[in-house]
Each structure stands twice: as C-alpha cells, then as structure tokens.
C-alpha cells in the first residue's frame, strides 16, 4: 500500500477481503503474516476519521489463524485513538466475520 499511496498522503478507507478470490484458484489464499503487514501499513496511511474494513473468511485452511491475527491486531490498538468492532453470525460458525477499525 505504501508503495502505491504517495508519501504524505492519507486515505479514508482501506478494505480487505481475506481468504481466496471467489471463482479463482482456491489454493491461492491470503496468509496471516502478510495480512498483518498490510494492516500495519493501512494503519499508517489511514486519515483521522478513516475506516479499515476487513472481511475474514474462516472456513478455509488457515482462515481461523488469520482471523486470530486480525483480532489480536485490532485488540492491541489504543482505545483513545481507535474504535474496533466485529460482526459475527452466532449460528453459523464458518460464516465470514466482518471487522471494522475506525481511526478517531
């Protein structure tokens, strides 16, 4: 992200759709390590009042681990500067989980 967004420019929205590309090769998936790096970059370029939106698909191999990485990242953000929440279906344990991270 920081290679694409010019230095000194901030953005108001960063959207993540984790897992694999629908209709694509299901062997190619996002990974916890690179997702964490991308979240850190998104945090640095996000403007005050901006939003990071993350859809985490937990039903594929590595999906639950990736969700735990996202949750740990969001949980570690300072409450004075960030509002973090998740939307999760209670009766469908493999349904995607939506995470919102709002920068104050």
GROMACS .gro file of C-alpha atoms in nm:
model
  104
    1UNK     CA    1   0.000   0.000   0.000
    2UNK     CA    2   0.270   0.243   0.094
    3UNK     CA    3   0.433   0.187  -0.245
    4UNK     CA    4   0.110   0.289  -0.419
    5UNK     CA    5  -0.013   0.573  -0.197
    6UNK     CA    6   0.221   0.873  -0.231
    7UNK     CA    7   0.425   0.960   0.079
    8UNK     CA    8   0.245   1.212   0.299
    9UNK     CA    9  -0.097   1.127   0.155
   10UNK     CA   10  -0.358   0.963   0.377
   11UNK     CA   11  -0.666   0.763   0.279
   12UNK     CA   12  -1.015   0.743   0.428
   13UNK     CA   13  -1.087   0.376   0.356
   14UNK     CA   14  -0.889   0.056   0.330
   15UNK     CA   15  -1.090  -0.259   0.252
   16UNK     CA   16  -0.967  -0.615   0.296
   17UNK     CA   17  -1.139  -0.928   0.162
   18UNK     CA   18  -0.932  -1.209   0.312
   19UNK     CA   19  -0.929  -1.572   0.205
   20UNK     CA   20  -0.930  -1.659  -0.163
   21UNK     CA   21  -1.066  -1.495  -0.475
   22UNK     CA   22  -1.421  -1.617  -0.547
   23UNK     CA   23  -1.413  -1.817  -0.867
   24UNK     CA   24  -1.034  -1.823  -0.855
   25UNK     CA   25  -0.775  -2.083  -0.762
   26UNK     CA   26  -0.863  -2.190  -0.407
   27UNK     CA   27  -0.502  -2.293  -0.350
   28UNK     CA   28  -0.406  -1.924  -0.351
   29UNK     CA   29  -0.509  -1.769  -0.020
   30UNK     CA   30  -0.413  -1.476   0.197
   31UNK     CA   31  -0.180  -1.551   0.488
   32UNK     CA   32  -0.159  -1.422   0.846
   33UNK     CA   33   0.195  -1.287   0.808
   34UNK     CA   34   0.128  -1.073   0.502
   35UNK     CA   35  -0.215  -0.968   0.629
   36UNK     CA   36  -0.053  -0.833   0.947
   37UNK     CA   37   0.200  -0.636   0.740
   38UNK     CA   38  -0.084  -0.494   0.529
   39UNK     CA   39  -0.284  -0.398   0.839
   40UNK     CA   40   0.018  -0.217   0.982
   41UNK     CA   41   0.058  -0.028   0.652
   42UNK     CA   42  -0.313   0.056   0.646
   43UNK     CA   43  -0.286   0.192   1.000
   44UNK     CA   44  -0.002   0.422   0.896
   45UNK     CA   45  -0.177   0.568   0.589
   46UNK     CA   46  -0.530   0.599   0.732
   47UNK     CA   47  -0.656   0.953   0.790
   48UNK     CA   48  -0.830   1.052   1.114
   49UNK     CA   49  -1.196   0.964   1.068
   50UNK     CA   50  -1.097   0.684   0.830
   51UNK     CA   51  -1.204   0.320   0.831
   52UNK     CA   52  -1.036  -0.015   0.779
   53UNK     CA   53  -1.294  -0.276   0.676
   54UNK     CA   54  -1.198  -0.644   0.689
   55UNK     CA   55  -1.400  -0.947   0.578
   56UNK     CA   56  -1.235  -1.260   0.717
   57UNK     CA   57  -1.337  -1.599   0.576
   58UNK     CA   58  -1.269  -1.857   0.846
   59UNK     CA   59  -1.393  -2.168   0.664
   60UNK     CA   60  -1.077  -2.247   0.468
   61UNK     CA   61  -0.739  -2.382   0.589
   62UNK     CA   62  -0.558  -2.101   0.768
   63UNK     CA   63  -0.869  -1.885   0.788
   64UNK     CA   64  -0.918  -1.920   1.163
   65UNK     CA   65  -0.550  -1.839   1.225
   66UNK     CA   66  -0.578  -1.533   1.003
   67UNK     CA   67  -0.888  -1.420   1.193
   68UNK     CA   68  -0.697  -1.454   1.522
   69UNK     CA   69  -0.420  -1.237   1.377
   70UNK     CA   70  -0.672  -0.969   1.275
   71UNK     CA   71  -0.841  -0.984   1.614
   72UNK     CA   72  -0.510  -0.953   1.800
   73UNK     CA   73  -0.412  -0.655   1.582
   74UNK     CA   74  -0.741  -0.473   1.644
   75UNK     CA   75  -0.746  -0.558   2.015
   76UNK     CA   76  -0.399  -0.409   2.056
   77UNK     CA   77  -0.491  -0.066   1.920
   78UNK     CA   78  -0.516   0.219   2.173
   79UNK     CA   79  -0.876   0.287   2.271
   80UNK     CA   80  -0.803   0.663   2.276
   81UNK     CA   81  -0.732   0.658   1.901
   82UNK     CA   82  -0.927   0.364   1.761
   83UNK     CA   83  -1.275   0.209   1.772
   84UNK     CA   84  -1.274  -0.159   1.678
   85UNK     CA   85  -1.571  -0.393   1.643
   86UNK     CA   86  -1.670  -0.717   1.476
   87UNK     CA   87  -1.990  -0.861   1.335
   88UNK     CA   88  -2.016  -1.238   1.357
   89UNK     CA   89  -2.305  -1.477   1.299
   90UNK     CA   90  -2.369  -1.682   1.611
   91UNK     CA   91  -2.545  -1.976   1.447
   92UNK     CA   92  -2.303  -2.017   1.152
   93UNK     CA   93  -1.951  -2.071   1.287
   94UNK     CA   94  -1.790  -2.077   0.941
   95UNK     CA   95  -1.960  -1.761   0.812
   96UNK     CA   96  -1.730  -1.469   0.728
   97UNK     CA   97  -1.655  -1.229   1.012
   98UNK     CA   98  -1.667  -0.856   0.945
   99UNK     CA   99  -1.423  -0.635   1.137
  100UNK     CA  100  -1.434  -0.254   1.139
  101UNK     CA  101  -1.142  -0.044   1.264
  102UNK     CA  102  -1.220   0.327   1.287
  103UNK     CA  103  -0.948   0.585   1.347
  104UNK     CA  104  -1.062   0.871   1.573
   0.00000   0.00000   0.00000
